[in-house]
Each structure stands twice: as C-alpha cells, then as structure tokens.
Amino acid sequence: MKASQPLLCRAVSSIRPMTRTTWMSKRRSISIVPPPWRPASVLDKWVEREARPISLRQLTFFGRLLTDTRLLGSANYVRLELPTRIAHRLRDMQTLPYAALVNPHISHVYELYYSAFEKLRKVPEIKTLEDNDRFCDVVREQLRDHLSVIPRLAMGVLEISEAIPSDQCDKLVNSLLRSRISRRVIAEQHCALTKAYHSPDHLPPAAKLHPEHGDEFVGEIFLRCNAKEIVQDCADTISDLARQAYGSDVALPEVVIQGAEDIFFPYIPSHLEYIIGELLRNSFQATVERHGHKPPPIEVLICEAAQHVIIRVSDQGGGIDREGLPNLWSFSKGPERNRRLRNLEQVPKLAATLQDLKVPDSESSDELHDQRQTRFDHSLGSLSGRHPDLRLGIGLPMSRIFAEYWAGSLEIHNLEGYGVDAFLQISKLGNKNETLSTRTSMDA
Ligand code: COI
C-alpha cells in the first residue's frame, strides 16, 4: 500500500489476516515467523472499552451542582468517552467493502475521525481547571472540524449505494449518525458547563446560567421545554420559508395546534426543533403542491401521557406513494434520494432545513455567534457553504434518530391518496439513557 492511499484503505489492509501465500513469501524474505494475526493496535484497545451512556437527568444533575471536582469529573468522562465512541465507529468503517472505502466522502469522514481519535486519546488526565480549559479548546476545535460530516456522509452513501447492500449502508449510517449526536451532546454539554462555571454570575451550586436563557438552561439542556411553543416557532419559520419558496401568490396552510399547552419537560431544544421542523416542512410541501389555492390546515395535536409527550402532525397532502413507502427510513434508498439519483440537477422547492436558516451570521457578536453555532452544529444542515436549496433527502430517517436518541420514537402512518399522520413520542422525564445502539431501515 502506498502512503498516498487513503488512511482507511491502509488501515483495512493492515487488519487483514495473512494468507498462506503472503505468509510463505514473507518467510522467504525475512525468515522470522510472523504472528498469525496482527498485534493488538491502539484502536483495538479502545474498541474493547464499552461506551458509558448517560441520561438527560444525569447531565442536568451534574450541571446543577457544579463544583471544581464535578467539572473535572465531567471533563475526564468526556475525555475517555469521545475516543471510545469514535473508536467503535472507526472499527465499523473498517469493515466496509473496498468499493465503499475508496469513496472520497467516506474516506474523508474516516480520516476526520481517525485524526480526532488520535488527538483526543492523547489528552492526559485533567487535573486542574487550566487543564480543562485546554481540553475544551481541543474539543471545540473538533466540533468545528466535524461540521462537514453529515453532508459528506449523505453524499458518500448516495454514491456507494449501488456498490453495497442498502441495509448494510443504512445500518452503518444509522450508527455513525447516532454516535455523532451522542458525542456532540456530551462535548457541547461539557463546554457549555465550563463556560457557565467561568461566568461571573456563577453561584455554586445553583443551576447553570445559560448566557441567553437565564437559569432555565443547564448547559445545553432546557429544563422547561414546551411542545406548543416549539411547534409554533417551527411553524412560523417554515411558513416564512414556504413564502420565500412559493412566492406571495400561493396560499399556505394554517398550522392548527391543539391539546396540552402547559407541559414542560427537560430536553435539548435543537433536537426537537430538528424533528418538528422536518415534519412540518414535509407537510407544507405536500399540502401546497396538492391543493394549490385552498390548502387545508395542518393539524398538530399535543398529548401528555405518564412518561411521554406525544405530538401528532396530520396533513392532507395526499400521502406517500406506494413505491416510496418501503424506503421511507432508508438513507441510501429514500424517495428523495431516488429522485435525486434520477436527476441530480432537480432540486425540490422547499428544501432548506430549519437549521439551514440558522447559519451563523459572521457580523454578530462572538457570544451570539457561539450560541448560534452550538445549536447549529447539532443539526443536519451544517455543511459550510451548502446552498439551502440542496436537500440531502435524509430528513426523515435523521429525525427518527434524533427521536430515538433520548428513548422516544417517530412513526409515520400513511393514508395513501389522502395524507400523512406522523406520531412523535418524547420521553418527558429525562430519565432514559441515550440510545447508542443502532437499527436498520428494515426494522419497523
Ligand atoms: C462529530 O461531530 O462528528 C464529532 O465526533 C465531534 C466530536 C469529536 C467532538
């Protein structure tokens, strides 16, 4: 293997067991008996470690009672968790078929991860607040460097989907994205706690003071998320977006929100905004394109159960074509992907995600820039320079990953020829661990 070959290909060649022929030829030339298998690598050692999942409640509890010792505890948790979680995903990528490994987008992602793994695993134990500040600089740099991961993966999957079975592709993307959310959550939470701890307003052990939202935030977690407010905000933003996309002559559907208004629960708002934004965007697009001048309303019902908040989004946009249904949750074969494969130039009108609209404004103050960047970084649309019209077509499967991440669920009920009912279930107690295991698009 030449040094110029992508790291991933070199890595894979180095993990292959020796065949009898290579063994014999090596014996002839170097006359020492090679081991039957390669020696354990640094990566192997990290892959042996299990990730330690955490719940919203634990993250909140930790952040509320912050002291030097707890902040250093959080730093060392993140210091070990990040390289562990990355190592597992690197190993997954190493098992991909060669045709996928050589794809430039996939190997770019691999190399990003490998370099992050190398940097993070070398950080020594964090013993002082100064060590922690240096660690946060490294973490923030990684958060920035990885902004291109999702669009790169989405493009890579599109390109390799002919070469490898779609369930294998989907399984890989699912676990990469889920793991990415998990790493960004713990990394961003730790950086936010560190920032709040250094703030002059900090009154230990009171709740962390979020720079923007007072003491209702603990790091990135908003303790008083209200489903109705989030749906209303998303509806307003999507209406603006639709107005720009379709022009002022087209009538837009009204979003009617009913049900429980005063439920408050701890959540990371950008996760919920992502999901609701995607559901509403799909509903707007289908309704406008089916009904023209008199679009029926999109109805959102919010219900409260003992452990969950359930949000149903119902539209009359005509439902999903029978042929698109089996691939609804697929990253490699979704309906949007199929369309784009057929005509890569054709771009749907209502394409931007909510997060595309939150591209940080370079003229804003550093503080505001940081806050926007943090929220934006959670999101799908974080390809610097991506045109907001370029829809990657992975909004629905990505939304399900966000929903399941904190032990929720997302289901689509298709009323063919009439419309769609989307059911989003959110765990409202915050006591469920993050879901790190993966599912394939074949699972119901
Ligand atoms: C990612 O965004 O993909 C990451 O893994 C970020 C992490 C290294 C802080």
CSV table of C-alpha atoms and ligand atoms in Angstrom, one decimal:
chain,number,residue,atom,x,y,z
A,1,MET,CA,0.0,0.0,0.0
A,2,LYS,CA,1.3,3.4,-0.9
A,3,ALA,CA,1.4,6.3,1.6
A,4,SER,CA,-0.8,8.3,-0.7
A,5,GLN,CA,-3.7,5.8,-0.4
A,6,PRO,CA,-6.5,6.9,1.9
A,7,LEU,CA,-5.9,6.1,5.6
A,8,LEU,CA,-8.9,3.9,5.7
A,9,CYS,CA,-7.6,1.6,2.9
A,10,ARG,CA,-4.3,1.4,4.6
A,11,ALA,CA,-5.9,0.6,7.9
A,12,VAL,CA,-8.0,-2.1,6.3
A,13,SER,CA,-5.1,-3.7,4.6
A,14,SER,CA,-3.3,-3.8,7.9
A,15,ILE,CA,-6.1,-5.6,9.7
A,16,ARG,CA,-6.4,-8.4,7.1
A,17,PRO,CA,-5.1,-11.8,8.5
A,18,MET,CA,-2.1,-13.1,6.4
A,19,THR,CA,-3.0,-15.6,3.8
A,20,ARG,CA,-0.8,-18.7,3.4
A,21,THR,CA,0.8,-17.2,0.2
A,22,THR,CA,1.8,-13.9,1.8
A,23,TRP,CA,3.0,-15.8,4.8
A,24,MET,CA,5.2,-18.0,2.7
A,25,SER,CA,6.6,-15.2,0.7
A,26,LYS,CA,7.3,-13.1,3.8
A,27,ARG,CA,9.0,-16.1,5.4
A,28,ARG,CA,11.3,-16.5,2.4
A,29,SER,CA,12.4,-12.9,2.6
A,30,ILE,CA,12.6,-12.1,6.3
A,31,SER,CA,12.9,-15.6,7.8
A,32,ILE,CA,11.1,-14.7,11.1
A,33,VAL,CA,7.8,-16.3,12.0
A,34,PRO,CA,5.1,-13.6,11.8
A,35,PRO,CA,2.2,-13.8,14.3
A,36,PRO,CA,-0.9,-15.5,12.9
A,37,TRP,CA,-2.8,-12.2,13.4
A,38,ARG,CA,-1.6,-8.6,13.8
A,39,PRO,CA,-0.6,-7.4,17.2
A,40,ALA,CA,-3.3,-5.5,19.1
A,41,SER,CA,-3.3,-1.9,17.9
A,42,VAL,CA,-4.1,1.2,20.0
A,43,LEU,CA,-7.5,1.2,18.3
A,44,ASP,CA,-8.2,-2.4,19.4
A,45,LYS,CA,-7.6,-1.4,23.0
A,46,TRP,CA,-10.1,1.5,22.7
A,47,VAL,CA,-12.6,-0.7,20.9
A,48,GLU,CA,-12.5,-3.1,23.9
A,49,ARG,CA,-13.9,-0.3,26.1
A,50,GLU,CA,-17.7,0.0,26.4
A,51,ALA,CA,-19.3,3.4,25.9
A,52,ARG,CA,-21.0,4.7,29.1
A,53,PRO,CA,-24.4,6.1,28.2
A,54,ILE,CA,-25.9,9.0,30.2
A,55,SER,CA,-29.4,10.4,30.7
A,56,LEU,CA,-30.7,14.0,30.4
A,57,ARG,CA,-31.4,13.8,34.1
A,58,GLN,CA,-27.8,12.8,34.9
A,59,LEU,CA,-26.4,15.6,32.7
A,60,THR,CA,-28.7,18.1,34.4
A,61,PHE,CA,-28.0,16.9,37.9
A,62,PHE,CA,-24.3,17.1,37.2
A,63,GLY,CA,-24.5,20.6,35.8
A,64,ARG,CA,-26.7,22.0,38.6
A,65,LEU,CA,-24.4,21.0,41.4
A,66,LEU,CA,-21.2,22.1,39.7
A,67,THR,CA,-18.0,22.4,41.7
A,68,ASP,CA,-14.4,22.2,40.6
A,69,THR,CA,-14.3,18.4,41.4
A,70,ARG,CA,-17.5,17.8,39.4
A,71,LEU,CA,-16.4,19.9,36.4
A,72,LEU,CA,-13.1,17.9,36.4
A,73,GLY,CA,-15.1,14.7,36.7
A,74,SER,CA,-17.2,15.7,33.7
A,75,ALA,CA,-14.0,16.6,31.7
A,76,ASN,CA,-12.5,13.2,32.4
A,77,TYR,CA,-15.7,11.4,31.4
A,78,VAL,CA,-15.8,13.3,28.1
A,79,ARG,CA,-12.0,12.8,27.7
A,80,LEU,CA,-12.5,9.0,27.8
A,81,GLU,CA,-15.9,8.7,26.2
A,82,LEU,CA,-15.1,10.6,23.0
A,83,PRO,CA,-12.2,8.4,21.8
A,84,THR,CA,-14.1,5.3,22.9
A,85,ARG,CA,-17.2,6.2,20.9
A,86,ILE,CA,-15.1,7.2,17.9
A,87,ALA,CA,-13.0,4.0,18.1
A,88,HIS,CA,-16.2,1.9,17.8
A,89,ARG,CA,-17.3,3.8,14.7
A,90,LEU,CA,-13.8,3.6,13.1
A,91,ARG,CA,-13.9,-0.1,13.6
A,92,ASP,CA,-17.3,-0.3,11.9
A,93,MET,CA,-16.0,1.7,9.0
A,94,GLN,CA,-13.0,-0.6,8.6
A,95,THR,CA,-15.4,-3.5,7.9
A,96,LEU,CA,-16.9,-1.8,4.8
A,97,PRO,CA,-16.3,-3.4,1.4
A,98,TYR,CA,-13.4,-1.9,-0.6
A,99,ALA,CA,-15.7,-0.2,-3.1
A,100,ALA,CA,-17.2,1.9,-0.2
A,101,LEU,CA,-13.8,2.5,1.5
A,102,VAL,CA,-12.4,4.2,-1.5
A,103,ASN,CA,-15.2,6.7,-1.9
A,104,PRO,CA,-13.7,10.1,-1.3
A,105,HIS,CA,-16.5,11.3,1.0
A,106,ILE,CA,-16.5,8.1,3.1
A,107,SER,CA,-12.7,8.2,3.4
A,108,HIS,CA,-12.7,11.9,4.2
A,109,VAL,CA,-15.1,11.2,7.2
A,110,TYR,CA,-12.9,8.3,8.2
A,111,GLU,CA,-9.8,10.4,8.2
A,112,LEU,CA,-11.5,13.1,10.2
A,113,TYR,CA,-12.5,10.6,12.8
A,114,TYR,CA,-9.1,9.0,12.9
A,115,SER,CA,-7.4,12.3,13.5
A,116,ALA,CA,-9.9,13.2,16.2
A,117,PHE,CA,-9.3,9.8,17.8
A,118,GLU,CA,-5.6,10.4,17.8
A,119,LYS,CA,-5.9,13.9,19.3
A,120,LEU,CA,-8.4,13.0,22.0
A,121,ARG,CA,-6.9,9.7,23.1
A,122,LYS,CA,-3.6,11.5,23.9
A,123,VAL,CA,-5.1,14.1,26.2
A,124,PRO,CA,-3.7,13.3,29.7
A,125,GLU,CA,-5.9,13.1,32.8
A,126,ILE,CA,-7.5,16.5,33.5
A,127,LYS,CA,-6.4,17.5,37.0
A,128,THR,CA,-6.9,21.3,37.1
A,129,LEU,CA,-9.2,23.9,35.7
A,130,GLU,CA,-6.4,25.1,33.4
A,131,ASP,CA,-6.1,21.6,32.1
A,132,ASN,CA,-9.8,21.6,31.5
A,133,ASP,CA,-9.7,24.9,29.6
A,134,ARG,CA,-7.0,23.5,27.3
A,135,PHE,CA,-9.2,20.4,26.8
A,136,CYS,CA,-12.2,22.5,25.9
A,137,ASP,CA,-10.1,24.2,23.3
A,138,VAL,CA,-9.3,20.8,21.7
A,139,VAL,CA,-13.0,19.7,21.9
A,140,ARG,CA,-14.3,23.0,20.4
A,141,GLU,CA,-11.8,22.6,17.5
A,142,GLN,CA,-13.1,19.1,16.9
A,143,LEU,CA,-16.7,20.3,17.0
A,144,ARG,CA,-15.8,22.8,14.3
A,145,ASP,CA,-13.7,20.4,12.2
A,146,HIS,CA,-16.6,17.9,12.1
A,147,LEU,CA,-19.2,20.3,10.7
A,148,SER,CA,-19.0,18.7,7.3
A,149,VAL,CA,-19.5,15.1,8.4
A,150,ILE,CA,-23.2,14.8,7.8
A,151,PRO,CA,-23.3,16.2,4.2
A,152,ARG,CA,-20.2,14.2,3.4
A,153,LEU,CA,-21.8,11.0,4.7
A,154,ALA,CA,-25.0,11.7,2.9
A,155,MET,CA,-23.2,12.3,-0.4
A,156,GLY,CA,-20.9,9.2,0.2
A,157,VAL,CA,-23.9,7.0,0.9
A,158,LEU,CA,-25.6,8.2,-2.3
A,159,GLU,CA,-22.5,7.4,-4.3
A,160,ILE,CA,-21.8,3.9,-2.8
A,161,SER,CA,-25.5,2.8,-2.7
A,162,GLU,CA,-25.0,0.9,-6.0
A,163,ALA,CA,-22.0,-0.9,-4.7
A,164,ILE,CA,-23.1,-2.2,-1.3
A,165,PRO,CA,-26.4,-3.6,0.0
A,166,SER,CA,-28.6,-0.9,1.2
A,167,ASP,CA,-29.3,-2.5,4.6
A,168,GLN,CA,-25.6,-2.6,5.3
A,169,CYS,CA,-25.3,1.0,4.2
A,170,ASP,CA,-28.2,2.1,6.3
A,171,LYS,CA,-27.0,0.3,9.4
A,172,LEU,CA,-23.6,2.0,9.1
A,173,VAL,CA,-25.1,5.5,8.6
A,174,ASN,CA,-27.5,4.9,11.4
A,175,SER,CA,-24.8,4.0,13.9
A,176,LEU,CA,-22.4,6.8,12.6
A,177,LEU,CA,-25.1,9.5,13.0
A,178,ARG,CA,-26.4,8.2,16.3
A,179,SER,CA,-22.9,8.1,17.7
A,180,ARG,CA,-22.2,11.6,16.3
A,181,ILE,CA,-25.2,13.0,18.1
A,182,SER,CA,-24.0,11.4,21.3
A,183,ARG,CA,-20.5,12.7,21.0
A,184,ARG,CA,-21.7,16.2,20.2
A,185,VAL,CA,-24.1,16.2,23.1
A,186,ILE,CA,-21.5,15.3,25.7
A,187,ALA,CA,-18.9,17.5,24.2
A,188,GLU,CA,-21.1,20.6,23.9
A,189,GLN,CA,-22.6,20.0,27.3
A,190,HIS,CA,-19.2,19.9,28.9
A,191,CYS,CA,-18.0,23.1,27.0
A,192,ALA,CA,-21.3,24.9,28.0
A,193,LEU,CA,-20.9,23.9,31.6
A,194,THR,CA,-17.3,25.1,31.6
A,195,LYS,CA,-18.2,28.4,30.1
A,196,ALA,CA,-21.0,28.9,32.6
A,197,TYR,CA,-18.7,27.9,35.5
A,198,HIS,CA,-16.3,30.6,34.5
A,199,SER,CA,-19.1,33.2,34.2
A,200,PRO,CA,-19.0,35.9,36.8
A,201,ASP,CA,-22.7,35.1,37.5
A,202,HIS,CA,-22.0,31.6,38.6
A,203,LEU,CA,-23.3,30.9,42.1
A,204,PRO,CA,-22.3,27.3,43.0
A,205,PRO,CA,-24.1,25.0,43.3
A,206,ALA,CA,-27.0,26.8,41.7
A,207,ALA,CA,-28.4,26.0,38.3
A,208,LYS,CA,-26.1,27.0,35.5
A,209,LEU,CA,-26.8,30.3,34.0
A,210,HIS,CA,-27.1,30.0,30.3
A,211,PRO,CA,-25.8,33.1,28.6
A,212,GLU,CA,-29.1,33.5,26.6
A,213,HIS,CA,-31.8,32.0,28.6
A,214,GLY,CA,-31.2,32.6,32.3
A,215,ASP,CA,-31.3,29.7,34.8
A,216,GLU,CA,-33.7,27.5,32.8
A,217,PHE,CA,-30.8,26.1,31.0
A,218,VAL,CA,-28.3,23.6,32.4
A,219,GLY,CA,-25.6,23.7,29.7
A,220,GLU,CA,-27.4,22.8,26.6
A,221,ILE,CA,-30.4,21.3,28.3
A,222,PHE,CA,-33.5,23.5,28.5
A,223,LEU,CA,-35.4,22.4,31.7
A,224,ARG,CA,-38.7,23.9,30.6
A,225,CYS,CA,-39.2,22.8,27.0
A,226,ASN,CA,-42.8,23.4,25.9
A,227,ALA,CA,-44.0,21.4,23.0
A,228,LYS,CA,-46.6,24.0,21.9
A,229,GLU,CA,-44.0,26.9,21.8
A,230,ILE,CA,-41.6,24.8,19.8
A,231,VAL,CA,-44.3,23.7,17.3
A,232,GLN,CA,-45.4,27.3,17.0
A,233,ASP,CA,-41.8,28.6,16.4
A,234,CYS,CA,-41.2,25.9,13.8
A,235,ALA,CA,-44.5,26.6,12.1
A,236,ASP,CA,-43.6,30.3,11.8
A,237,THR,CA,-40.2,29.6,10.4
A,238,ILE,CA,-41.4,27.0,7.9
A,239,SER,CA,-44.2,29.4,6.8
A,240,ASP,CA,-41.5,32.1,6.1
A,241,LEU,CA,-39.5,29.5,4.2
A,242,ALA,CA,-42.5,28.4,2.2
A,243,ARG,CA,-43.4,32.0,1.4
A,244,GLN,CA,-39.9,32.6,0.0
A,245,ALA,CA,-40.0,29.3,-1.9
A,246,TYR,CA,-43.5,29.6,-3.5
A,247,GLY,CA,-44.0,33.3,-3.7
A,248,SER,CA,-46.7,35.5,-2.3
A,249,ASP,CA,-49.4,34.4,-4.7
A,250,VAL,CA,-49.6,30.9,-3.3
A,251,ALA,CA,-51.9,30.2,-0.3
A,252,LEU,CA,-50.1,28.5,2.6
A,253,PRO,CA,-51.8,26.0,5.0
A,254,GLU,CA,-52.5,27.2,8.5
A,255,VAL,CA,-51.0,25.2,11.3
A,256,VAL,CA,-53.6,24.5,14.0
A,257,ILE,CA,-52.2,23.4,17.3
A,258,GLN,CA,-54.5,21.7,19.8
A,259,GLY,CA,-54.1,19.7,23.0
A,260,ALA,CA,-52.0,20.1,26.1
A,261,GLU,CA,-50.5,23.5,26.3
A,262,ASP,CA,-48.7,23.6,29.7
A,263,ILE,CA,-46.4,20.6,29.7
A,264,PHE,CA,-42.8,21.4,30.5
A,265,PHE,CA,-40.1,18.9,30.2
A,266,PRO,CA,-36.2,18.8,30.0
A,267,TYR,CA,-34.9,18.5,26.5
A,268,ILE,CA,-32.3,19.7,24.1
A,269,PRO,CA,-34.4,22.2,22.1
A,270,SER,CA,-32.4,21.9,18.8
A,271,HIS,CA,-33.2,18.1,18.7
A,272,LEU,CA,-36.9,18.8,19.0
A,273,GLU,CA,-36.7,21.7,16.5
A,274,TYR,CA,-35.0,19.5,14.0
A,275,ILE,CA,-37.7,16.8,14.1
A,276,ILE,CA,-40.7,19.1,14.2
A,277,GLY,CA,-39.2,21.3,11.5
A,278,GLU,CA,-38.7,18.3,9.2
A,279,LEU,CA,-42.3,17.0,9.8
A,280,LEU,CA,-43.8,20.4,9.2
A,281,ARG,CA,-41.7,21.1,6.1
A,282,ASN,CA,-42.8,17.8,4.6
A,283,SER,CA,-46.4,18.6,5.4
A,284,PHE,CA,-46.2,22.1,4.0
A,285,GLN,CA,-44.7,20.9,0.8
A,286,ALA,CA,-47.1,18.1,0.2
A,287,THR,CA,-50.2,20.3,1.1
A,288,VAL,CA,-49.2,23.3,-1.0
A,289,GLU,CA,-48.3,21.1,-4.0
A,290,ARG,CA,-51.5,19.1,-3.8
A,291,HIS,CA,-54.1,21.8,-3.0
A,292,GLY,CA,-53.0,25.0,-4.7
A,293,HIS,CA,-55.2,27.9,-3.7
A,294,LYS,CA,-57.3,26.4,-0.8
A,295,PRO,CA,-54.9,24.3,1.3
A,296,PRO,CA,-56.5,22.5,4.2
A,297,PRO,CA,-54.8,23.1,7.6
A,298,ILE,CA,-52.0,21.1,9.1
A,299,GLU,CA,-53.2,19.9,12.4
A,300,VAL,CA,-50.8,19.3,15.3
A,301,LEU,CA,-52.2,17.6,18.4
A,302,ILE,CA,-50.1,17.5,21.6
A,303,CYS,CA,-51.0,14.9,24.3
A,304,GLU,CA,-49.5,14.1,27.6
A,305,ALA,CA,-49.1,10.6,29.0
A,306,ALA,CA,-47.5,9.4,32.2
A,307,GLN,CA,-44.0,9.2,30.8
A,308,HIS,CA,-44.3,10.8,27.4
A,309,VAL,CA,-45.4,13.8,25.4
A,310,ILE,CA,-46.9,12.7,22.1
A,311,ILE,CA,-47.1,15.0,19.1
A,312,ARG,CA,-49.2,14.1,16.1
A,313,VAL,CA,-48.7,16.1,12.9
A,314,SER,CA,-51.6,15.4,10.4
A,315,ASP,CA,-51.7,16.7,6.9
A,316,GLN,CA,-53.9,16.2,3.8
A,317,GLY,CA,-51.1,16.4,1.4
A,318,GLY,CA,-52.0,13.2,-0.5
A,319,GLY,CA,-49.8,10.7,1.5
A,320,ILE,CA,-46.8,8.8,0.3
A,321,ASP,CA,-46.6,6.9,-3.0
A,322,ARG,CA,-46.8,3.1,-2.6
A,323,GLU,CA,-43.4,2.7,-4.2
A,324,GLY,CA,-41.7,5.2,-1.9
A,325,LEU,CA,-43.0,3.6,1.3
A,326,PRO,CA,-40.6,0.7,1.8
A,327,ASN,CA,-37.6,3.1,1.6
A,328,LEU,CA,-39.0,5.8,3.8
A,329,TRP,CA,-36.5,5.3,6.5
A,330,SER,CA,-33.5,4.5,4.3
A,331,PHE,CA,-30.5,6.7,4.0
A,332,SER,CA,-29.4,5.1,0.8
A,333,LYS,CA,-32.8,4.5,-0.9
A,334,GLY,CA,-35.3,7.1,0.4
A,335,PRO,CA,-37.8,8.6,-2.0
A,336,GLU,CA,-35.9,11.9,-2.2
A,337,ARG,CA,-32.7,10.1,-2.8
A,338,ASN,CA,-34.2,8.1,-5.7
A,339,ARG,CA,-35.4,11.3,-7.2
A,340,ARG,CA,-32.0,12.9,-6.9
A,341,LEU,CA,-30.3,9.9,-8.3
A,342,ARG,CA,-32.5,10.2,-11.4
A,343,ASN,CA,-31.9,13.8,-11.8
A,344,LEU,CA,-29.2,15.4,-9.6
A,345,GLU,CA,-29.9,18.8,-11.0
A,346,GLN,CA,-33.5,18.7,-9.9
A,347,VAL,CA,-33.9,20.4,-6.5
A,348,PRO,CA,-37.2,20.4,-4.6
A,349,LYS,CA,-38.6,23.8,-3.8
A,350,LEU,CA,-39.0,23.6,-0.1
A,351,ALA,CA,-35.5,22.4,0.6
A,352,ALA,CA,-33.9,24.2,3.4
A,353,THR,CA,-34.0,22.6,6.9
A,354,LEU,CA,-34.7,24.9,9.8
A,355,GLN,CA,-31.1,24.7,10.7
A,356,ASP,CA,-30.1,26.0,7.3
A,357,LEU,CA,-31.8,29.2,8.3
A,358,LYS,CA,-29.7,29.4,11.4
A,359,VAL,CA,-26.4,29.7,9.7
A,360,PRO,CA,-24.3,31.9,12.0
A,361,ASP,CA,-24.1,35.5,10.9
A,362,SER,CA,-20.4,36.5,10.7
A,363,GLU,CA,-21.3,40.0,11.7
A,364,SER,CA,-22.9,39.1,15.0
A,365,SER,CA,-21.0,39.3,18.3
A,366,ASP,CA,-18.7,36.5,19.3
A,367,GLU,CA,-21.0,35.5,22.1
A,368,LEU,CA,-24.1,35.2,19.9
A,369,HIS,CA,-22.1,33.6,17.3
A,370,ASP,CA,-21.0,30.9,19.7
A,371,GLN,CA,-24.6,30.2,20.8
A,372,ARG,CA,-25.9,30.0,17.3
A,373,GLN,CA,-23.0,27.9,16.3
A,374,THR,CA,-23.6,25.4,19.1
A,375,ARG,CA,-27.3,25.0,18.2
A,376,PHE,CA,-26.5,24.9,14.5
A,377,ASP,CA,-23.8,22.3,15.0
A,378,HIS,CA,-26.3,19.8,16.3
A,379,SER,CA,-28.1,19.9,13.1
A,380,LEU,CA,-28.1,18.3,9.7
A,381,GLY,CA,-27.6,21.4,7.7
A,382,SER,CA,-24.1,22.1,8.9
A,383,LEU,CA,-22.2,22.0,5.6
A,384,SER,CA,-20.4,25.2,5.4
A,385,GLY,CA,-21.2,26.7,2.0
A,386,ARG,CA,-24.1,24.3,1.3
A,387,HIS,CA,-26.8,26.1,-0.7
A,388,PRO,CA,-30.0,26.0,1.4
A,389,ASP,CA,-31.8,24.5,-1.6
A,390,LEU,CA,-29.7,21.4,-1.7
A,391,ARG,CA,-31.9,18.9,0.1
A,392,LEU,CA,-29.9,15.8,1.1
A,393,GLY,CA,-33.1,13.8,1.4
A,394,ILE,CA,-32.3,12.3,4.8
A,395,GLY,CA,-34.5,14.4,7.0
A,396,LEU,CA,-37.0,11.7,7.9
A,397,PRO,CA,-34.5,9.0,8.9
A,398,MET,CA,-32.4,11.6,10.6
A,399,SER,CA,-35.4,12.8,12.6
A,400,ARG,CA,-36.1,9.3,13.8
A,401,ILE,CA,-32.5,9.0,15.0
A,402,PHE,CA,-33.0,12.2,17.0
A,403,ALA,CA,-36.3,11.0,18.4
A,404,GLU,CA,-34.9,7.6,19.4
A,405,TYR,CA,-31.7,9.1,20.8
A,406,TRP,CA,-33.5,10.1,24.1
A,407,ALA,CA,-35.7,7.0,24.1
A,408,GLY,CA,-38.5,8.4,22.1
A,409,SER,CA,-40.0,7.3,18.8
A,410,LEU,CA,-41.2,8.5,15.4
A,411,GLU,CA,-43.8,6.7,13.3
A,412,ILE,CA,-45.4,7.6,10.0
A,413,HIS,CA,-49.0,6.4,9.2
A,414,ASN,CA,-49.6,6.8,5.6
A,415,LEU,CA,-53.2,7.3,4.3
A,416,GLU,CA,-52.5,6.8,0.7
A,417,GLY,CA,-54.2,9.4,-1.5
A,418,TYR,CA,-55.2,11.5,1.5
A,419,GLY,CA,-52.4,12.5,3.8
A,420,VAL,CA,-49.9,11.5,6.5
A,421,ASP,CA,-50.1,11.3,10.3
A,422,ALA,CA,-46.7,11.5,11.9
A,423,PHE,CA,-46.5,10.4,15.6
A,424,LEU,CA,-43.6,11.7,17.6
A,425,GLN,CA,-43.2,10.4,21.1
A,426,ILE,CA,-40.8,12.2,23.5
A,427,SER,CA,-39.7,10.8,26.9
A,428,LYS,CA,-40.7,13.7,29.2
A,429,LEU,CA,-39.0,12.6,32.4
A,430,GLY,CA,-35.4,12.8,31.1
A,431,ASN,CA,-34.6,9.6,33.0
A,432,LYS,CA,-33.8,7.4,30.0
A,433,ASN,CA,-30.3,6.9,28.8
A,434,GLU,CA,-29.2,8.0,25.4
A,435,THR,CA,-29.7,5.2,22.9
A,436,LEU,CA,-26.4,4.3,21.4
A,437,SER,CA,-27.3,1.0,19.6
A,438,THR,CA,-28.5,1.1,16.1
A,439,ARG,CA,-31.3,-0.2,13.9
A,440,THR,CA,-31.6,-0.7,10.2
A,441,SER,CA,-34.1,0.8,7.9
A,442,MET,CA,-35.6,-2.6,7.6
A,443,ASP,CA,-36.8,-2.5,11.2
A,444,ALA,CA,-40.3,-1.3,11.7
B,1,COI,C1,-18.6,14.9,15.2
B,1,COI,O1,-19.1,15.9,15.1
B,1,COI,O2,-18.8,14.0,14.3
B,1,COI,C2,-17.8,14.5,16.4
B,1,COI,O3,-17.4,13.4,16.5
B,1,COI,C3,-17.4,15.6,17.3
B,1,COI,C4,-16.5,15.2,18.5
B,1,COI,C5,-15.1,14.7,18.0
B,1,COI,C6,-16.4,16.3,19.4
